[in-house]
Every structure is written in C-alpha cells, then in structure tokens.
XYZ file of C-alpha atoms in Angstrom:
706
model
C 38.093 102.789 287.605
C 35.512 105.517 287.138
C 36.335 108.553 289.232
C 32.921 108.653 290.914
C 33.234 104.983 292.009
C 36.757 105.567 293.273
C 35.550 108.550 295.319
C 32.805 106.452 296.914
C 35.157 103.514 297.699
C 37.622 105.868 299.383
C 34.812 107.220 301.453
C 33.739 103.659 302.482
C 37.058 101.812 302.720
C 39.596 104.625 303.026
C 41.224 103.591 299.798
C 40.074 102.173 296.457
C 42.732 99.497 296.889
C 41.318 98.322 300.267
C 38.111 96.999 298.771
C 37.371 93.527 300.064
C 37.631 90.730 297.648
C 33.958 89.863 297.833
C 33.033 93.460 297.024
C 35.367 93.776 294.099
C 33.047 92.027 291.562
C 30.286 94.384 292.557
C 32.626 97.320 292.322
C 33.689 96.089 288.952
C 30.087 95.962 287.829
C 29.353 99.459 289.144
C 32.458 100.752 287.425
C 31.256 99.375 284.107
C 27.866 100.939 284.704
C 29.455 104.313 285.281
C 31.496 103.960 282.101
C 28.407 103.021 280.109
C 26.506 106.010 281.539
C 29.308 108.350 280.554
C 29.347 106.928 277.076
C 25.576 107.332 276.759
C 25.710 110.877 278.097
C 28.469 111.814 275.635
C 26.420 110.292 272.832
C 23.348 112.251 273.961
C 25.286 115.476 274.114
C 26.610 114.904 270.627
C 23.078 114.180 269.343
C 21.748 117.324 270.980
C 24.553 119.373 269.440
C 23.848 117.913 266.003
C 20.103 118.519 266.392
C 20.734 122.067 267.536
C 22.920 122.708 264.519
C 20.321 121.286 262.185
C 17.622 123.327 263.853
C 19.662 126.453 263.444
C 20.245 125.678 259.785
C 16.554 125.000 259.279
C 15.641 128.249 260.937
C 18.074 130.116 258.734
C 16.643 128.361 255.675
C 13.165 129.279 256.833
C 14.224 132.883 257.133
C 15.688 132.732 253.666
C 12.510 131.146 252.354
C 10.452 133.849 254.021
C 12.561 136.488 252.351
C 12.240 134.719 248.980
C 8.513 134.421 249.543
C 8.304 138.110 250.297
C 10.279 138.873 247.151
C 8.004 136.575 245.154
C 5.001 138.218 246.728
C 6.344 141.641 245.832
C 7.066 140.463 242.302
C 3.606 138.971 242.019
C 2.100 142.200 243.275
C 4.120 144.179 240.739
C 3.195 141.777 237.989
C -0.445 141.987 239.052
C -0.258 145.768 238.886
C 1.319 145.567 235.445
C -1.250 143.021 234.279
C -4.151 145.069 235.642
C -2.712 148.213 234.088
C -2.214 146.583 230.730
C -5.670 145.007 230.941
C -7.185 148.415 231.612
C -5.240 149.888 228.723
C -6.379 147.005 226.534
C -9.983 147.755 227.443
C -9.469 151.418 226.624
C -7.935 150.505 223.273
C -10.730 148.040 222.495
C -13.570 150.359 223.531
C -12.400 153.609 221.946
C -11.909 154.375 218.256
C -10.638 157.930 218.646
C -6.842 157.611 218.511
C -6.274 160.927 220.327
C -8.437 159.797 223.252
C -6.713 156.415 223.395
C -3.226 157.886 223.460
C -4.275 160.518 226.000
C -5.634 157.783 228.313
C -2.492 155.691 227.852
C -0.254 158.661 228.655
C -2.250 159.685 231.738
C -2.428 156.133 233.166
C 1.247 155.512 232.520
C 2.257 158.831 234.102
C 0.269 157.972 237.246
C 1.500 154.385 237.554
C 5.128 155.323 236.961
C 4.893 158.075 239.586
C 6.135 160.547 236.993
C 5.426 164.252 237.091
C 5.250 164.657 233.337
C 4.571 162.265 230.515
C 4.497 162.565 226.747
C 3.632 160.350 223.811
C 5.063 161.264 220.417
C 3.593 159.465 217.415
C 3.912 159.757 213.654
C 1.031 160.764 211.408
C 0.994 161.045 207.615
C 0.044 164.501 206.366
C -1.810 165.333 203.155
C 1.436 165.293 201.170
C 2.384 161.806 202.381
C 5.062 163.098 204.792
C 5.505 161.913 208.393
C 4.718 164.508 211.050
C 5.361 164.078 214.807
C 2.303 164.685 217.010
C 2.503 164.898 220.857
C 0.128 163.853 223.642
C 1.236 165.338 226.994
C 0.374 164.910 230.671
C 1.503 167.097 233.595
C 2.560 169.883 231.262
C 0.608 172.316 229.106
C 0.777 172.101 225.336
C 2.028 175.693 225.338
C 4.993 174.697 227.453
C 5.548 171.558 225.457
C 5.497 173.518 222.214
C 8.695 175.244 223.366
C 10.619 171.961 223.198
C 12.676 171.469 220.063
C 11.152 168.179 218.941
C 13.651 167.730 216.149
C 16.581 167.813 218.577
C 14.747 165.600 221.069
C 13.892 162.929 218.522
C 17.416 163.015 217.102
C 18.897 162.370 220.573
C 16.606 159.473 221.380
C 16.517 157.865 217.942
C 20.092 156.651 218.301
C 19.571 155.742 221.964
C 16.486 153.661 221.175
C 18.354 151.862 218.438
C 21.210 150.973 220.800
C 19.433 150.434 224.143
C 15.697 150.017 223.585
C 14.196 151.365 226.819
C 16.177 154.240 228.348
C 16.325 154.810 232.129
C 18.342 157.803 233.363
C 18.829 158.323 237.090
C 19.920 161.934 236.663
C 20.235 163.623 233.289
C 22.345 166.382 234.834
C 25.106 163.919 235.726
C 24.913 161.617 232.690
C 27.274 162.957 229.992
C 25.457 160.992 227.281
C 22.419 163.190 227.701
C 23.960 166.525 228.446
C 22.080 168.062 225.538
C 18.790 167.203 227.256
C 19.680 169.612 230.028
C 20.031 172.465 227.536
C 16.748 171.509 225.842
C 14.919 171.438 229.173
C 16.470 174.745 230.217
C 15.635 176.412 226.921
C 12.006 175.306 227.140
C 11.438 176.980 230.520
C 9.692 173.856 231.841
C 9.130 173.790 235.599
C 9.973 171.688 237.525
C 13.118 170.828 235.578
C 13.189 167.043 234.948
C 16.129 164.951 236.208
C 14.962 161.329 236.228
C 13.870 160.125 232.820
C 12.272 156.954 231.498
C 11.618 156.508 227.797
C 10.729 153.726 225.375
C 10.140 153.429 221.633
C 6.726 152.321 220.376
C 7.412 149.654 217.738
C 4.894 147.936 215.470
C 4.733 144.200 214.861
C 6.698 144.723 211.667
C 9.500 146.566 213.464
C 8.533 150.078 212.371
C 9.045 152.800 215.000
C 5.638 154.422 215.359
C 6.483 156.840 218.143
C 7.952 157.099 221.657
C 6.882 157.407 225.342
C 8.706 159.793 227.709
C 8.270 160.196 231.490
C 10.180 162.524 233.794
C 10.495 163.559 237.457
C 12.304 166.412 239.148
C 13.930 163.996 241.674
C 16.811 161.684 240.850
C 16.705 157.903 240.594
C 12.913 157.713 240.613
C 12.417 154.947 238.083
C 13.456 151.345 238.663
C 13.554 148.003 236.936
C 9.863 147.329 237.484
C 9.048 150.652 235.926
C 10.981 149.540 232.870
C 8.929 146.372 232.704
C 5.704 148.284 233.086
C 6.756 150.773 230.415
C 7.643 147.944 228.051
C 4.107 146.587 228.331
C 2.602 150.057 227.980
C 4.683 150.662 224.848
C 3.486 147.346 223.396
C -0.131 148.334 224.025
C 0.502 151.768 222.569
C 1.871 150.074 219.452
C -1.292 147.975 219.248
C -3.371 151.139 219.577
C -1.473 152.839 216.771
C -1.594 149.722 214.587
C -5.324 149.390 215.228
C -5.808 153.059 214.437
C -3.947 152.598 211.173
C -6.016 149.525 210.320
C -9.238 151.315 211.250
C -8.265 154.333 209.171
C -7.231 152.075 206.298
C -10.583 150.287 206.543
C -12.405 153.620 206.588
C -10.382 154.837 203.616
C -11.002 151.574 201.774
C -14.698 151.808 202.570
C -14.781 155.392 201.373
C -12.931 154.399 198.188
C -15.313 151.514 197.567
C -18.302 153.764 198.192
C -16.832 156.351 195.836
C -16.060 153.726 193.196
C -19.579 152.328 193.494
C -21.039 155.757 192.769
C -18.502 157.308 190.396
C -17.201 156.610 186.935
C -13.680 155.156 187.023
C -12.501 156.986 183.900
C -13.807 160.528 184.378
C -14.407 160.611 188.129
C -17.933 161.877 187.503
C -20.955 160.472 189.357
C -22.260 157.328 187.694
C -25.790 156.143 186.998
C -26.301 154.938 190.598
C -25.425 158.260 192.212
C -27.204 160.272 189.517
C -30.426 158.297 190.029
C -30.157 158.859 193.778
C -29.851 162.627 193.323
C -32.728 162.710 190.855
C -34.821 160.742 193.363
C -34.074 163.366 196.021
C -35.200 166.083 193.632
C -38.408 164.156 192.971
C -39.096 163.914 196.710
C -38.383 167.631 197.104
C -40.766 168.440 194.268
C -43.537 166.562 196.080
C -43.075 168.828 199.107
C -42.719 172.119 197.204
C -45.122 173.172 194.478
C -42.740 175.927 193.317
C -39.768 173.606 192.925
C -38.599 172.607 189.442
C -35.655 170.692 188.029
C -34.558 169.219 184.711
C -32.558 166.250 183.458
C -30.342 166.619 180.378
C -29.232 163.528 178.475
C -26.439 164.062 175.971
C -24.762 161.749 173.509
C -21.560 162.541 171.631
C -22.090 162.623 167.868
C -19.380 160.811 165.922
C -17.546 159.666 169.056
C -17.343 156.124 167.695
C -15.452 157.484 164.707
C -12.712 158.784 167.004
C -12.772 155.700 169.202
C -12.573 153.235 166.330
C -10.140 155.191 164.163
C -7.602 156.792 166.515
C -7.934 154.076 169.160
C -9.661 153.350 172.458
C -6.968 155.123 174.487
C -7.608 158.281 172.500
C -11.337 157.728 172.970
C -10.847 157.560 176.736
C -8.808 160.751 176.606
C -11.567 162.434 174.644
C -14.171 161.381 177.223
C -12.068 162.872 180.014
C -11.752 166.149 178.121
C -15.514 166.166 177.540
C -16.140 165.601 181.253
C -13.812 168.485 182.104
C -15.472 170.778 179.561
C -18.898 169.940 180.931
C -17.870 170.822 184.478
C -16.174 174.045 183.393
C -19.067 174.960 181.141
C -21.588 174.537 183.943
C -19.460 176.536 186.379
C -18.940 179.408 183.929
C -20.039 182.807 185.187
C -22.137 183.545 182.111
C -24.182 180.355 182.231
C -25.169 178.393 185.308
C -24.197 180.976 187.921
C -26.585 183.473 186.365
C -29.358 180.908 186.358
C -28.677 180.240 190.019
C -28.999 176.447 190.125
C -27.021 173.553 191.497
C -25.983 170.876 189.054
C -24.691 167.320 188.814
C -22.751 166.038 185.807
C -22.676 162.257 185.447
C -21.476 159.672 182.965
C -23.974 156.956 182.153
C -21.482 154.860 180.200
C -19.881 154.896 176.770
C -20.294 158.373 175.277
C -23.472 159.213 177.197
C -23.563 161.898 179.895
C -26.379 163.299 182.008
C -26.829 166.597 183.821
C -29.195 167.389 186.673
C -30.207 171.052 186.929
C -31.593 171.522 190.413
C -34.059 174.233 191.483
C -34.594 175.951 188.142
C -36.231 179.355 188.180
C -37.342 179.188 184.567
C -37.866 176.170 182.310
C -36.125 178.042 179.479
C -32.919 178.110 181.538
C -32.369 174.441 180.697
C -32.336 175.405 177.016
C -29.633 177.998 177.693
C -27.528 175.383 179.430
C -27.988 172.939 176.532
C -26.917 175.582 174.011
C -23.819 176.383 176.045
C -22.914 172.686 176.275
C -23.353 172.130 172.530
C -21.164 175.153 171.790
C -18.434 174.056 174.218
C -18.312 170.426 173.106
C -18.283 171.445 169.450
C -14.849 173.055 169.755
C -11.873 171.059 168.307
C -10.042 168.460 170.428
C -6.326 167.770 170.212
C -5.815 164.072 170.943
C -2.805 161.842 170.301
C -1.471 164.183 167.634
C -4.847 164.406 165.881
C -7.431 167.142 165.794
C -10.846 165.619 166.401
C -14.220 167.232 165.868
C -17.329 165.927 167.576
C -20.639 167.420 168.596
C -23.324 166.657 171.149
C -27.021 165.968 170.865
C -28.931 166.887 174.009
C -32.341 165.817 175.253
C -34.133 167.706 178.038
C -36.793 166.288 180.357
C -38.424 168.617 182.880
C -39.756 167.520 186.246
C -43.433 166.720 186.262
C -45.790 165.631 189.066
C -46.621 162.515 187.066
C -42.958 161.465 186.940
C -42.120 159.782 190.219
C -39.175 157.694 189.010
C -35.614 158.685 187.994
C -35.740 156.049 185.280
C -38.789 157.715 183.730
C -37.034 161.072 183.537
C -33.889 159.463 182.115
C -35.970 157.604 179.558
C -37.734 160.799 178.522
C -34.482 162.777 178.276
C -32.963 159.917 176.249
C -35.924 159.949 173.887
C -35.568 163.721 173.453
C -31.883 163.247 172.718
C -32.675 160.835 169.877
C -35.126 163.395 168.536
C -32.258 165.913 168.487
C -30.032 163.421 166.692
C -32.618 162.683 164.053
C -33.049 166.426 163.527
C -29.445 166.831 162.408
C -27.326 166.408 165.543
C -25.435 169.142 167.424
C -28.736 170.415 168.761
C -31.132 169.894 171.657
C -34.751 168.814 171.953
C -37.211 169.039 174.835
C -39.265 165.980 175.696
C -42.944 166.056 174.856
C -45.716 163.554 174.207
C -44.697 163.563 170.546
C -41.131 162.781 171.582
C -42.382 159.807 173.560
C -44.330 158.550 170.548
C -41.255 159.025 168.385
C -39.114 157.077 170.858
C -41.599 154.227 170.855
C -41.631 154.287 167.077
C -37.834 154.160 167.010
C -37.880 151.213 169.402
C -40.360 149.383 167.199
C -38.235 150.121 164.127
C -35.146 148.786 165.871
C -36.987 145.639 166.985
C -38.434 145.007 163.520
C -35.139 145.814 161.815
C -33.420 143.049 163.760
C -35.809 140.594 162.105
C -35.836 142.188 158.654
C -33.077 139.949 157.284
C -34.728 136.818 158.661
C -38.072 137.832 157.146
C -36.524 138.755 153.773
C -37.925 142.292 154.024
C -34.905 144.170 152.612
C -35.010 145.244 148.982
C -32.468 146.718 146.569
C -33.341 149.376 144.039
C -30.923 150.364 141.301
C -30.267 153.891 140.002
C -28.452 154.128 136.675
C -25.030 155.723 136.327
C -24.705 157.150 132.803
C -21.595 157.980 130.801
C -22.051 161.670 129.923
C -19.935 161.399 126.787
C -21.989 158.805 124.903
C -25.025 158.379 127.227
C -24.514 154.635 127.585
C -25.425 152.899 130.871
C -22.133 152.346 132.702
C -23.614 150.789 135.802
C -26.003 151.101 138.735
C -25.856 152.148 142.348
C -27.578 149.656 144.653
C -29.879 151.557 147.035
C -31.431 149.889 150.060
C -35.128 149.954 150.935
C -37.099 148.166 153.648
C -40.475 146.658 152.894
C -42.180 146.891 156.279
C -45.832 146.084 156.730
C -46.354 146.337 152.983
C -44.780 149.805 152.711
C -41.352 150.771 151.454
C -39.296 152.689 153.984
C -36.461 154.916 152.828
C -32.945 154.598 154.246
C -33.180 157.885 156.173
C -35.643 156.248 158.583
C -33.713 153.123 159.456
C -30.043 153.435 158.404
C -29.137 155.739 161.369
C -30.710 153.191 163.733
C -28.817 150.390 162.003
C -25.600 152.394 162.433
C -26.252 153.020 166.135
C -27.116 149.390 166.881
C -24.423 147.798 164.710
C -27.026 146.076 162.520
C -25.521 147.916 159.569
C -22.698 145.333 159.418
C -24.842 142.260 158.621
C -27.171 144.425 156.516
C -24.206 145.819 154.567
C -22.909 142.309 153.950
C -26.332 141.273 152.638
C -26.437 144.313 150.311
C -23.043 143.419 148.816
C -23.972 139.770 148.263
C -27.387 140.640 146.814
C -25.981 143.312 144.473
C -23.313 140.896 143.193
C -25.941 138.176 142.732
C -28.208 140.556 140.781
C -25.383 141.746 138.524
C -24.451 138.145 137.733
C -28.077 137.375 136.919
C -28.210 140.235 134.392
C -24.916 139.181 132.840
C -26.022 135.562 132.434
C -29.186 136.705 130.724
C -27.531 139.389 128.624
C -23.871 138.827 127.755
C -23.730 142.340 126.295
C -23.934 143.654 129.888
C -20.617 142.046 130.831
C -19.033 145.468 131.452
C -21.884 146.735 133.612
C -20.728 147.819 137.089
C -22.513 147.924 140.427
C -21.835 150.459 143.194
C -22.475 149.578 146.826
C -22.281 151.897 149.837
C -19.848 150.899 152.564
C -20.650 152.098 156.088
C -18.096 153.267 158.610
C -18.809 150.312 160.851
C -18.161 147.945 157.973
C -14.876 149.666 157.163
C -13.749 149.252 160.775
C -14.995 145.672 161.010
C -11.977 143.308 161.179
C -14.007 140.698 159.232
C -14.634 142.998 156.249
C -11.795 141.767 154.040
C -12.691 138.120 154.618
C -16.357 138.864 153.851
C -15.461 140.619 150.579
C -13.092 137.825 149.518
C -15.776 135.261 150.331
C -18.341 137.098 148.151
C -16.127 136.995 145.063
C -14.801 133.526 145.798
C -18.308 132.060 145.884
C -19.792 134.172 143.087
C -16.866 134.137 140.672
C -17.697 137.713 139.642
C -14.851 139.943 138.484
C -14.132 142.271 141.493
C -13.381 145.134 139.079
C -17.092 145.373 138.325
C -17.930 146.322 141.918
C -17.424 149.846 143.290
C -17.505 150.405 147.034
C -18.629 153.929 147.930
C -17.265 155.550 151.109
C -18.439 158.995 152.191
C -16.030 161.900 152.150
C -16.587 162.631 155.849
C -15.848 159.028 156.779
C -12.634 158.921 154.753
C -11.347 162.127 156.309
C -11.800 160.712 159.815
C -10.045 157.406 159.334
C -6.553 156.415 160.384
C -3.626 154.690 158.741
C -5.184 151.375 159.787
C -8.292 152.185 157.775
C -6.181 153.248 154.801
C -4.479 149.839 155.000
C -7.934 148.271 154.745
C -8.720 150.404 151.686
C -5.456 149.335 150.040
C -6.280 145.712 150.792
C -9.687 146.148 149.140
C -7.983 147.584 146.059
C -5.676 144.561 146.014
C -8.744 142.315 145.967
C -9.747 144.213 142.828
C -12.809 146.209 143.855
C -13.058 149.893 142.977
C -13.220 152.588 145.646
C -15.175 155.806 145.265
C -15.400 158.843 147.538
C -19.099 159.569 147.979
C -20.714 162.946 148.862
C -17.622 164.932 147.841
C -18.095 168.646 148.417
C -19.869 168.490 151.749
C -17.026 170.418 153.327
C -14.857 167.869 155.116
C -11.883 167.624 152.788
C -9.921 169.570 150.231
C -8.665 168.656 146.769
C -5.160 168.281 148.149
C -6.283 165.244 150.178
C -7.387 163.132 147.229
C -3.952 161.614 146.671
C -3.984 160.167 150.205
C -6.539 157.505 149.346
C -6.465 154.619 146.823
C -9.483 155.948 144.904
C -10.564 155.342 141.334
C -13.809 157.289 141.563
C -15.191 160.533 142.986
C -18.906 161.336 143.393
C -19.773 165.038 143.672
C -22.576 165.594 146.159
C -25.984 166.709 144.868
C -25.944 169.765 147.158
C -22.943 171.099 145.224
C -24.543 170.357 141.842
C -27.705 172.221 142.840
C -25.693 175.431 143.337
C -23.889 175.585 139.976
C -26.617 177.293 137.993
C -25.553 180.885 137.343
C -22.564 180.770 139.719
C -19.180 181.175 138.102
C -17.301 180.402 141.310
C -18.962 177.004 141.549
C -18.182 176.288 137.932
C -14.537 177.201 138.556
C -14.391 174.830 141.518
C -15.961 172.044 139.477
C -13.394 172.645 136.729
C -10.595 172.345 139.308
C -12.100 169.114 140.649
C -12.281 167.597 137.167
C -8.723 168.588 136.312
C -7.168 167.290 139.522
C -9.225 164.083 139.558
C -8.303 163.250 135.961
C -4.648 163.980 136.682
C -4.893 161.424 139.485
C -6.637 158.985 137.125
C -9.853 159.292 139.122
C -13.231 159.157 137.362
C -15.846 161.745 138.421
C -19.558 161.058 138.924
C -22.018 163.930 139.420
C -24.970 163.022 141.634
C -28.403 164.593 141.766
C -28.719 165.590 138.116
C -32.260 166.756 137.461
C -32.037 169.550 134.883
C -30.747 169.344 131.283
C -28.671 172.512 131.845
C -26.747 170.681 134.569
C -26.004 167.799 132.219
C -24.831 170.119 129.467
C -22.563 172.067 131.829
C -21.017 168.924 133.276
C -20.442 167.532 129.802
C -18.601 170.753 128.918
C -16.503 170.347 132.067
C -15.655 166.788 130.941
C -17.342 165.125 133.883
C -17.233 161.358 133.293
C -20.566 160.117 134.633
C -23.906 161.415 135.834
C -26.577 160.054 138.129
C -29.955 161.456 139.068
C -33.638 161.776 138.261
C -32.791 163.373 134.898
C -31.884 159.852 133.765
C -33.985 157.696 136.080
C -35.113 157.312 139.644
C -34.061 154.202 141.611
C -35.605 151.203 139.867
C -36.737 147.764 140.842
C -34.418 144.991 139.535
C -36.626 144.084 136.569
C -37.019 147.724 135.473
C -33.296 148.342 135.951
C -32.617 145.340 133.731
C -34.832 146.805 130.996
C -33.204 150.216 131.375
C -29.732 148.718 130.977
C -30.809 147.189 127.663
C -32.080 150.489 126.234
C -30.022 152.185 123.520
C -28.066 155.251 124.629
C -30.377 157.594 122.752
C -33.366 156.199 124.667
C -31.544 156.324 127.931
C -31.065 160.044 127.383
C -34.763 160.673 127.075
C -35.955 158.287 129.774
C-alpha cells in the first residue's frame, strides 16, 4: 500500500488493517492511483533530466559554434585583408611600368600590413656584361644604412634557408642558433633599432627561377604569425609577377628597338640603310627651306671591281671586304685632317650591294665635299687583305649638292648616282659633281641600257674583223672579231656600251652571240674558200662570261652544233682579269683548253702581272697591249723588256701578238725581236665581213701594203 494512503487510513481508522470491508475496494483503487502518480512523476523527472542534459549539450555546442564562427570570421577578415592587399598590389603592378616604383610600392605596402619596422626587397638585374647584380628597395631604413649590410653574406645565409624552408619566420634571431650570423651582420651595420623578429620569402618566377627576396624585421620578438606568412606568400607571388612583367616589358622594348634598328640599318655592316638615309636627307631638305645659309651634299659611291673579288674569291670574302670598306669610310670621315677641319656632321650608309652613300651636313664650302671625296678615294684604294688574298679595288664617287629645286631625297640620290656613273665612265677611282650635263648623260646611259636590252632581238649587233698577220711571211693567220652596235643607223663603238653591258650582265648573252656569230662567219668563209681552212678567229671573253657556270656548256654547244674545229677559235682574256681570278677560274680555263679552244692573254703590259706569272695559266697566246708598243720607238729599255717577253713566251710555247701596229718601224723592230704576229692599222682597220673575206684572200705581198 502506498505510504500516503496508509497514513490517511491510520488517521481515519487508527490502523491500515482496520479498514472496513466495504471501504477496502475504494482504498485499493486509491492505492493504485497513488502508485500510478508516482510512476508518472518519476517518468516526468527522468524526462526533465534528459531534456536538461540535452539542453546543456546544445548550449555547449552553440558556444563551440560561436567560437568556430568567430574563428571563421577572423579568418575571413584576414583573407579579405590579404585579398584586398593583393588586389591593390595587382593594380599597382598593372598601372605602373617603372619597375623601381612598383617594387617600392610593394615593399612599403607589405611593410605596413605586416606591422614591420623595416622592409627590403632584393632583386636581380643583368648588368651590361651579362652578369647578375643584386639591387635593393628598402623601407623604414635609409639606403646609407642599408649599404652597410654585407649583401653577399646575407644572400648566402638565406639562399640555403629558402631552398630548405621556403618562407622563413624567426621569432627572435638572437636566440635562434641557425641565424646567429645575422646578429653579427646587424650589429656590424649599425642599424637602429636592432631587428629581432624576421620574416622573409623568396620571389620565384613561374619557371622556378629565384628572382629576388623579401625581408621584414621588427625590434620586438615574435611579431610575425602564420597569417603574416600567408600574406607574405601572396605578396611574393605578386612581386614575382611584377619582375616577370618587367622582364617581358624590357624584352619587348629591346625587341622593338632591335626591330627598329634592323629596319633602318644594314645587317652586314651595321651602317644606316636606304630608309634611314632618306629620312636624314629629308630632314636636311626641311632645314634648308628654313635657312638660306644652310648647305649639304650627298655622295654616292660605288666600288670599282668589287664584283671581281666577290665572284672570284667568294661571297664570304666579298662580305668581309664590304665590312672593311664600311669601317674605312667611318674612320676616314672621322679623321682629324678631313671632316673635323671642315666642321660638318656626316652619315655613312649602305644602299645595297657595293653602293654606299654619305650625307655631309651643314657644309661651309661646296668645295669641302670634293675634299671628302678625294680622301675617300685615297683610303679605299689601299690594298685589302682578305681570306689570304690581297685585293685591290677603287671607288667612283658622285656628288650632288643641295638645291632649292630639289625637295626629294630620291632626287638627290638620283643625281649623285648619275654623277657617280660619270666618274666611272671617266676612268674610275675619281669623283664627279652633278650638273645638268651629268643629268643628260645619265638619261643617255639609261636609254642606251634600255635599247641594248633589245639589240639582240632587233638584230642590231654587228661583228667587224681585224686581220692578225704573221710577221715572218706576212700571211693572214686569222681575225679578231670586234663588236659594234648599229643603233638608229649609226655604228656605236664598244667603249660606249660594253661597260653598261658589263654592269647590267647583258654581256653574257651578248658574248654568247659574238662567239656563235664569229664561228658561223668563219665556217662560211671556209666553205667558200677551202684554202682558208687554217684561218683562225679570236673572240674576247668577258669576266662575267668566265665566271658564268653555263660557259662551258655554251662553248661545247657551239662546236657541237657547228662542227668547227675548236682549235681554230682563240678566246682572249684580259691580263687584269686573269690576275684577279681564283683556282676555280683556272679550272674553267683548263676545261676550255680540254675542249680544244685556244686561250690568249689580252692587253699584256698594262701593269697587272709579271712575266713570272705566265706559267700559271694554260695559255697558247699573248697579246702585247698597244700602249706598250707605242712607247718602243727610241727606248732601249722597252726593247729589252720586249725581248724578254718574246724569249720567255717562246720558252713556254706561247705565241706573241703585238697589237696597235701603225708604223713600219714598229713592224720591223718586232720582226727583229721574233714576234710571231701583228695586228693594227698598219695592216688594216676592222673590216666588215665581206671586206675581211677579200682581205683574207689577198696574197701576202698585197696584205703587207694594204
């Protein structure tokens, strides 16, 4: 029975056992009710206890969540600060091109955000010798103080540390044995306040190259934390971007400068090219319009006989020669006894090939340009040592002076070019000043060149034949084929058009035509007159033909199609040309001899070779120049030289032909000296084919008196 019910029954009946029988069911029911109430109360108490426990746990979890939220908030705030800082640094990097300003801003911002007292940014630059040099950007310390730090020791200490640890954070350098040497460096530098906390990071490019390092310090200990490391890592990454961008920008500037330089300068010599030269001439023209007392001149020079060097020794040697010429021009124009006395500025440029131009700015006297031209001709005429060879060239110079009517650089260049061709036609190694006559001459040359290109098509070329006579018996041994041009009904001599043909390369097809026509004419005479079967024909071979890789095939083709005996054809090559050729050219000469044609040295005695050189070439004939023959009258020394020539030539089995014979005394003397053949107006002038045919049929006695 429940204790509360028992207490009530005792109070009513004196004892729980004295309960009347009719009350007992009710008491039983009440007792059950009390038991049920106790059970419910116990259940409620247990539920409350459980709920209280859960509530406590939830409250604790809430407190933990609040703490985590606060931590997350703090982290977010730190990350926001880092992001804002890096964004600001990114803007600085994007907006500024000056690397020093960028790195200074980065160092200052980082020093402030990291709460450091001093900050420094070391970065590598490449000096003029291609060596890396460490440059500092400092904050919170003067450059004078910073200069006291031994950078070599500092970088040595941190290089290994960066390699092992990446970012370095030191709570107190005075108590960290790994960095004891830093204490001595700081003490030796007399930096105040003395740093104790240190934070440092390498600045590494995207390719892994260490570009520099960031250092931050504070006099207190344990100043820098984990978030500072994170911030510094981002700052270092941005600093690397800044340095990379600076390198790219500098590389782009350098590339742009190189491209601009290449666009305006000659790749071989480094001299200004046509583009830059025209620009400077244009500036002079504009200046002349503003100043009536201002005068300038343009010099156009071409190297005489450069193609001989280029084609014989080789293009590499030709390039070397052009570089030497460029150097001589610059030195010549800087020489104390030339330009400096004239008091002008100058520009030397290469137009291309073997053509150079010079701009003489602000001339005091028009004649000063002539002095410069003379100095240039003298300098460029000195010998050149190239690829084991000694080369001799000269320069022809044209001068065009500024004129109010000339308002175009191209006009001045054209005029100077025309004057240069006038100098060339006058004998080369000289200068000429442009005038109205020069302009007319240039136009005439242009017309000749244009018409000459069509001369073969129009069948305007003619061959005349000058007899070559055996001095022993006065019989006609052969003829030399001499070229003429029938232009507008008039015959033009070779002196007027052969140099142009040489310069333009037209001499190659013209020379081929001459050979074919001479062979055809000789065959015609032989078919008509069998007694002329031993008659020979001599044909001049130009330098361009000798260097033409198709020459041998052309010669073989001529004899293959004609069937003429090659021994009846003599190819004449000038002495000067032979002395300038290489082993490759000598191989060509040997190949021509193998074909069967004869080879003769023409114009011997003009001063380019000596008798000792004759054995070098596969010659069977030697033609003494007319200038030497003209000097033999009354001169024993000339006679002695002629005697030596005859003796040596005959010993080498070389026949000798004397050119330019006009006087009977010359013929008699050469006969006495046992000269083999003679050629000149004494026997006959160059003849048309039909007259040459008649001359060949004349008896020797008549040929003597013709």
